[in-house]
mmCIF file of N, CA and C in Angstrom:
data_model
loop_
_atom_site.group_PDB
_atom_site.id
_atom_site.type_symbol
_atom_site.label_atom_id
_atom_site.label_comp_id
_atom_site.label_asym_id
_atom_site.label_seq_id
_atom_site.Cartn_x
_atom_site.Cartn_y
_atom_site.Cartn_z
ATOM 1 N N UNK V 9 86.659 229.477 121.493
ATOM 2 C CA UNK V 9 87.634 229.263 122.322
ATOM 3 C C UNK V 9 88.153 230.926 122.032
ATOM 4 N N UNK V 10 88.192 231.693 122.706
ATOM 5 C CA UNK V 10 88.392 233.322 123.318
ATOM 6 C C UNK V 10 90.146 233.304 123.587
ATOM 7 N N UNK V 11 90.764 234.187 123.083
ATOM 8 C CA UNK V 11 91.826 234.466 123.473
ATOM 9 C C UNK V 11 91.849 235.096 124.771
ATOM 10 N N UNK V 12 93.339 234.640 125.170
ATOM 11 C CA UNK V 12 93.792 235.188 126.263
ATOM 12 C C UNK V 12 94.523 236.385 126.641
ATOM 13 N N UNK V 13 94.375 237.412 127.174
ATOM 14 C CA UNK V 13 95.019 238.803 127.367
ATOM 15 C C UNK V 13 96.683 238.128 127.310
ATOM 16 N N UNK V 14 97.690 238.655 126.178
ATOM 17 C CA UNK V 14 98.625 238.882 126.386
ATOM 18 C C UNK V 14 99.201 237.289 125.137
ATOM 19 N N UNK V 15 97.879 236.512 124.628
ATOM 20 C CA UNK V 15 98.299 235.655 123.840
ATOM 21 C C UNK V 15 98.373 236.050 122.245
ATOM 22 N N UNK V 16 99.311 235.657 121.591
ATOM 23 C CA UNK V 16 99.471 236.814 120.513
ATOM 24 C C UNK V 16 98.677 235.551 119.251
ATOM 25 N N UNK V 17 98.515 236.297 118.601
ATOM 26 C CA UNK V 17 97.648 235.652 117.359
ATOM 27 C C UNK V 17 98.473 235.173 116.380
ATOM 28 N N UNK V 18 97.789 233.924 115.410
ATOM 29 C CA UNK V 18 98.354 233.136 114.631
ATOM 30 C C UNK V 18 97.563 233.600 113.536
ATOM 31 N N UNK V 19 98.452 233.838 112.891
ATOM 32 C CA UNK V 19 97.962 234.275 111.265
ATOM 33 C C UNK V 19 98.014 232.977 110.336
ATOM 34 N N UNK V 20 97.192 232.779 109.691
ATOM 35 C CA UNK V 20 96.661 231.621 108.694
ATOM 36 C C UNK V 20 97.477 232.467 107.427
ATOM 37 N N UNK V 21 98.230 231.272 107.218
ATOM 38 C CA UNK V 21 98.891 231.855 105.745
ATOM 39 C C UNK V 21 98.235 231.622 104.254
ATOM 40 N N UNK V 22 97.938 230.388 104.557
ATOM 41 C CA UNK V 22 97.318 229.883 104.016
ATOM 42 C C UNK V 22 95.676 230.576 103.327
ATOM 43 N N UNK V 23 95.156 231.341 104.285
ATOM 44 C CA UNK V 23 94.225 232.175 103.302
ATOM 45 C C UNK V 23 94.571 233.565 103.363
ATOM 46 N N UNK V 24 96.132 233.854 103.358
ATOM 47 C CA UNK V 24 96.014 235.303 103.216
ATOM 48 C C UNK V 24 96.348 235.730 101.336
ATOM 49 N N UNK V 25 96.124 236.296 101.438
ATOM 50 C CA UNK V 25 95.684 236.777 99.905
ATOM 51 C C UNK V 25 96.840 237.251 99.306
ATOM 52 N N UNK V 26 97.789 237.014 98.300
ATOM 53 C CA UNK V 26 98.900 237.873 98.093
ATOM 54 C C UNK V 26 98.571 238.593 96.581
ATOM 55 N N UNK V 27 99.212 239.867 96.179
ATOM 56 C CA UNK V 27 98.417 240.676 94.719
ATOM 57 C C UNK V 27 100.046 241.163 94.483
ATOM 58 N N UNK V 28 100.145 240.290 93.829
ATOM 59 C CA UNK V 28 101.288 240.403 92.710
ATOM 60 C C UNK V 28 101.220 241.618 91.759
ATOM 61 N N UNK V 29 101.721 242.480 90.900
ATOM 62 C CA UNK V 29 102.191 243.352 89.988
ATOM 63 C C UNK V 29 102.856 243.203 88.743
ATOM 64 N N UNK V 30 102.464 243.700 88.056
ATOM 65 C CA UNK V 30 103.160 243.286 86.434
ATOM 66 C C UNK V 30 104.599 244.039 86.554
ATOM 67 N N UNK V 31 105.403 242.725 86.276
ATOM 68 C CA UNK V 31 107.043 243.152 86.402
ATOM 69 C C UNK V 31 107.350 244.492 85.214
ATOM 70 N N UNK V 32 106.794 244.722 84.444
ATOM 71 C CA UNK V 32 106.619 246.133 84.004
ATOM 72 C C UNK V 32 106.113 247.141 83.500
ATOM 73 N N UNK V 33 105.351 247.361 84.604
ATOM 74 C CA UNK V 33 104.450 248.081 85.016
ATOM 75 C C UNK V 33 103.521 247.873 86.445
ATOM 76 N N UNK V 34 102.910 249.162 87.191
ATOM 77 C CA UNK V 34 102.313 248.937 88.275
ATOM 78 C C UNK V 34 101.208 248.297 88.198
ATOM 79 N N UNK V 35 100.621 247.684 87.121
ATOM 80 C CA UNK V 35 99.216 247.525 87.119
ATOM 81 C C UNK V 35 99.462 246.128 87.525
ATOM 82 N N UNK V 36 98.052 245.488 87.836
ATOM 83 C CA UNK V 36 98.164 244.618 88.805
ATOM 84 C C UNK V 36 98.151 243.554 87.499
ATOM 85 N N UNK V 37 99.386 242.026 88.226
ATOM 86 C CA UNK V 37 98.914 240.895 87.655
ATOM 87 C C UNK V 37 98.213 240.120 87.020
ATOM 88 N N UNK V 38 97.840 239.736 85.914
ATOM 89 C CA UNK V 38 97.183 239.097 85.109
ATOM 90 C C UNK V 38 97.508 237.449 84.697
ATOM 91 N N UNK V 39 98.681 237.703 84.499
ATOM 92 C CA UNK V 39 98.750 235.927 84.065
ATOM 93 C C UNK V 39 100.400 236.234 84.995
ATOM 94 N N UNK V 40 101.044 234.841 85.230
ATOM 95 C CA UNK V 40 102.381 234.427 86.134
ATOM 96 C C UNK V 40 102.762 233.605 84.287
ATOM 97 N N UNK V 41 104.262 233.597 84.259
ATOM 98 C CA UNK V 41 104.739 232.825 83.464
ATOM 99 C C UNK V 41 106.026 232.250 84.502
ATOM 100 N N UNK V 42 106.174 231.331 84.580
ATOM 101 C CA UNK V 42 106.789 230.102 85.213
ATOM 102 C C UNK V 42 107.676 229.856 84.607
ATOM 103 N N UNK V 43 109.097 229.745 84.599
ATOM 104 C CA UNK V 43 109.776 229.343 84.335
ATOM 105 C C UNK V 43 111.151 228.152 85.429
ATOM 106 N N UNK V 44 112.087 227.690 84.828
ATOM 107 C CA UNK V 44 112.916 226.530 86.191
ATOM 108 C C UNK V 44 113.673 228.337 86.847
ATOM 109 N N UNK V 45 113.954 229.145 86.801
ATOM 110 C CA UNK V 45 114.403 229.811 87.623
ATOM 111 C C UNK V 45 113.668 230.884 88.558
ATOM 112 N N UNK V 46 111.906 231.164 87.910
ATOM 113 C CA UNK V 46 111.334 231.727 89.055
ATOM 114 C C UNK V 46 109.711 232.296 88.245
ATOM 115 N N UNK V 47 108.939 233.028 88.556
ATOM 116 C CA UNK V 47 108.487 233.440 87.748
ATOM 117 C C UNK V 47 107.873 235.220 87.695
ATOM 118 N N UNK V 48 108.101 235.307 86.468
ATOM 119 C CA UNK V 48 107.620 236.624 85.911
ATOM 120 C C UNK V 48 105.906 237.003 85.954
ATOM 121 N N UNK V 49 105.627 237.847 86.429
ATOM 122 C CA UNK V 49 104.104 238.690 86.234
ATOM 123 C C UNK V 49 103.856 239.655 85.648
ATOM 124 N N UNK V 50 102.585 239.995 84.481
ATOM 125 C CA UNK V 50 102.408 240.147 83.591
ATOM 126 C C UNK V 50 100.513 240.584 83.762
ATOM 127 N N UNK V 51 100.581 242.062 83.281
ATOM 128 C CA UNK V 51 99.315 242.740 82.950
ATOM 129 C C UNK V 51 99.051 241.937 81.807
ATOM 130 N N UNK V 52 97.814 242.283 81.320
ATOM 131 C CA UNK V 52 97.706 241.452 79.700
ATOM 132 C C UNK V 52 97.902 241.879 78.753
ATOM 133 N N UNK V 53 98.227 243.334 78.898
ATOM 134 C CA UNK V 53 98.933 244.266 77.953
ATOM 135 C C UNK V 53 100.058 244.063 77.804
ATOM 136 N N UNK V 54 100.863 243.696 78.639
ATOM 137 C CA UNK V 54 102.800 243.553 79.207
ATOM 138 C C UNK V 54 102.868 241.994 78.225
ATOM 139 N N UNK V 55 101.812 241.287 78.492
ATOM 140 C CA UNK V 55 102.159 239.572 78.538
ATOM 141 C C UNK V 55 101.568 239.670 76.642
ATOM 142 N N UNK V 56 100.493 239.972 76.723
ATOM 143 C CA UNK V 56 100.389 239.853 75.019
ATOM 144 C C UNK V 56 101.351 240.423 74.289
ATOM 145 N N UNK V 57 102.074 241.670 74.312
ATOM 146 C CA UNK V 57 103.176 242.088 74.013
ATOM 147 C C UNK V 57 104.178 241.004 73.557
ATOM 148 N N UNK V 58 104.592 240.489 74.615
ATOM 149 C CA UNK V 58 105.674 239.267 75.031
ATOM 150 C C UNK V 58 105.553 237.775 75.001
ATOM 151 N N UNK V 59 104.160 237.455 74.594
ATOM 152 C CA UNK V 59 103.556 235.594 74.752
ATOM 153 C C UNK V 59 104.542 234.922 73.836
ATOM 154 N N UNK V 60 104.739 235.994 72.847
ATOM 155 C CA UNK V 60 105.555 234.773 71.514
ATOM 156 C C UNK V 60 107.174 234.321 72.565
ATOM 157 N N UNK V 61 107.737 235.364 72.927
ATOM 158 C CA UNK V 61 109.120 235.512 73.335
ATOM 159 C C UNK V 61 109.081 234.444 74.509
ATOM 160 N N UNK V 62 108.110 234.653 75.758
ATOM 161 C CA UNK V 62 108.428 233.888 76.734
ATOM 162 C C UNK V 62 108.081 232.690 76.427
ATOM 163 N N UNK V 63 107.106 232.040 75.426
ATOM 164 C CA UNK V 63 106.743 231.093 75.099
ATOM 165 C C UNK V 63 107.858 230.502 74.838
ATOM 166 N N UNK V 64 108.559 231.071 73.627
ATOM 167 C CA UNK V 64 110.186 230.263 72.874
ATOM 168 C C UNK V 64 110.626 229.934 73.767
ATOM 169 N N UNK V 65 111.120 231.239 75.209
ATOM 170 C CA UNK V 65 111.968 230.811 76.164
ATOM 171 C C UNK V 65 112.038 229.777 76.832
ATOM 172 N N UNK V 66 110.665 229.110 76.630
ATOM 173 C CA UNK V 66 109.898 227.965 77.576
ATOM 174 C C UNK V 66 109.202 228.440 78.930
ATOM 175 N N UNK V 67 108.292 229.928 78.931
ATOM 176 C CA UNK V 67 107.735 230.153 79.704
ATOM 177 C C UNK V 67 106.314 229.147 80.098
ATOM 178 N N UNK V 68 105.698 229.110 80.562
ATOM 179 C CA UNK V 68 104.787 228.246 80.589
ATOM 180 C C UNK V 68 103.546 229.789 81.416
ATOM 181 N N UNK V 69 102.432 230.050 81.077
ATOM 182 C CA UNK V 69 101.743 231.161 81.508
ATOM 183 C C UNK V 69 100.532 230.511 82.010
ATOM 184 N N UNK V 70 100.112 231.098 83.265
ATOM 185 C CA UNK V 70 98.871 230.568 83.997
ATOM 186 C C UNK V 70 98.233 232.158 84.052
ATOM 187 N N UNK V 71 97.091 231.824 83.784
ATOM 188 C CA UNK V 71 96.157 233.022 83.668
ATOM 189 C C UNK V 71 95.504 233.315 85.725
ATOM 190 N N UNK V 72 95.888 234.237 86.248
ATOM 191 C CA UNK V 72 95.818 234.077 86.968
ATOM 192 C C UNK V 72 93.926 234.841 87.560
ATOM 193 N N UNK V 73 93.096 233.770 88.572
ATOM 194 C CA UNK V 73 91.933 234.063 88.644
ATOM 195 C C UNK V 73 91.540 235.214 89.401
ATOM 196 N N UNK V 74 90.445 236.062 89.427
ATOM 197 C CA UNK V 74 90.101 237.044 89.939
ATOM 198 C C UNK V 74 89.711 237.113 91.317
ATOM 199 N N UNK V 75 89.949 235.762 91.988
ATOM 200 C CA UNK V 75 89.709 235.268 93.298
ATOM 201 C C UNK V 75 90.892 235.411 94.061
ATOM 202 N N UNK V 76 91.781 235.291 93.489
ATOM 203 C CA UNK V 76 93.421 234.785 94.010
ATOM 204 C C UNK V 76 93.604 236.244 93.965
ATOM 205 N N UNK V 77 93.229 237.194 93.848
ATOM 206 C CA UNK V 77 93.776 238.956 93.627
ATOM 207 C C UNK V 77 92.920 239.735 94.335
#
């Protein structure tokens, strides 16, 4: 079915890829740490530096797959 002239395209948000960046630097996030208040995003370097403290504060880490980036 073709779009008629003047018809707006519909964006499929489920298929849109979101790229997150580290909350400490500008590198692409590789780890999402979820808390009750929301999420923090880290590259491997900054996650590894803070992993123990983040876990002690109740954060749950999730490794982001390369396909979601």
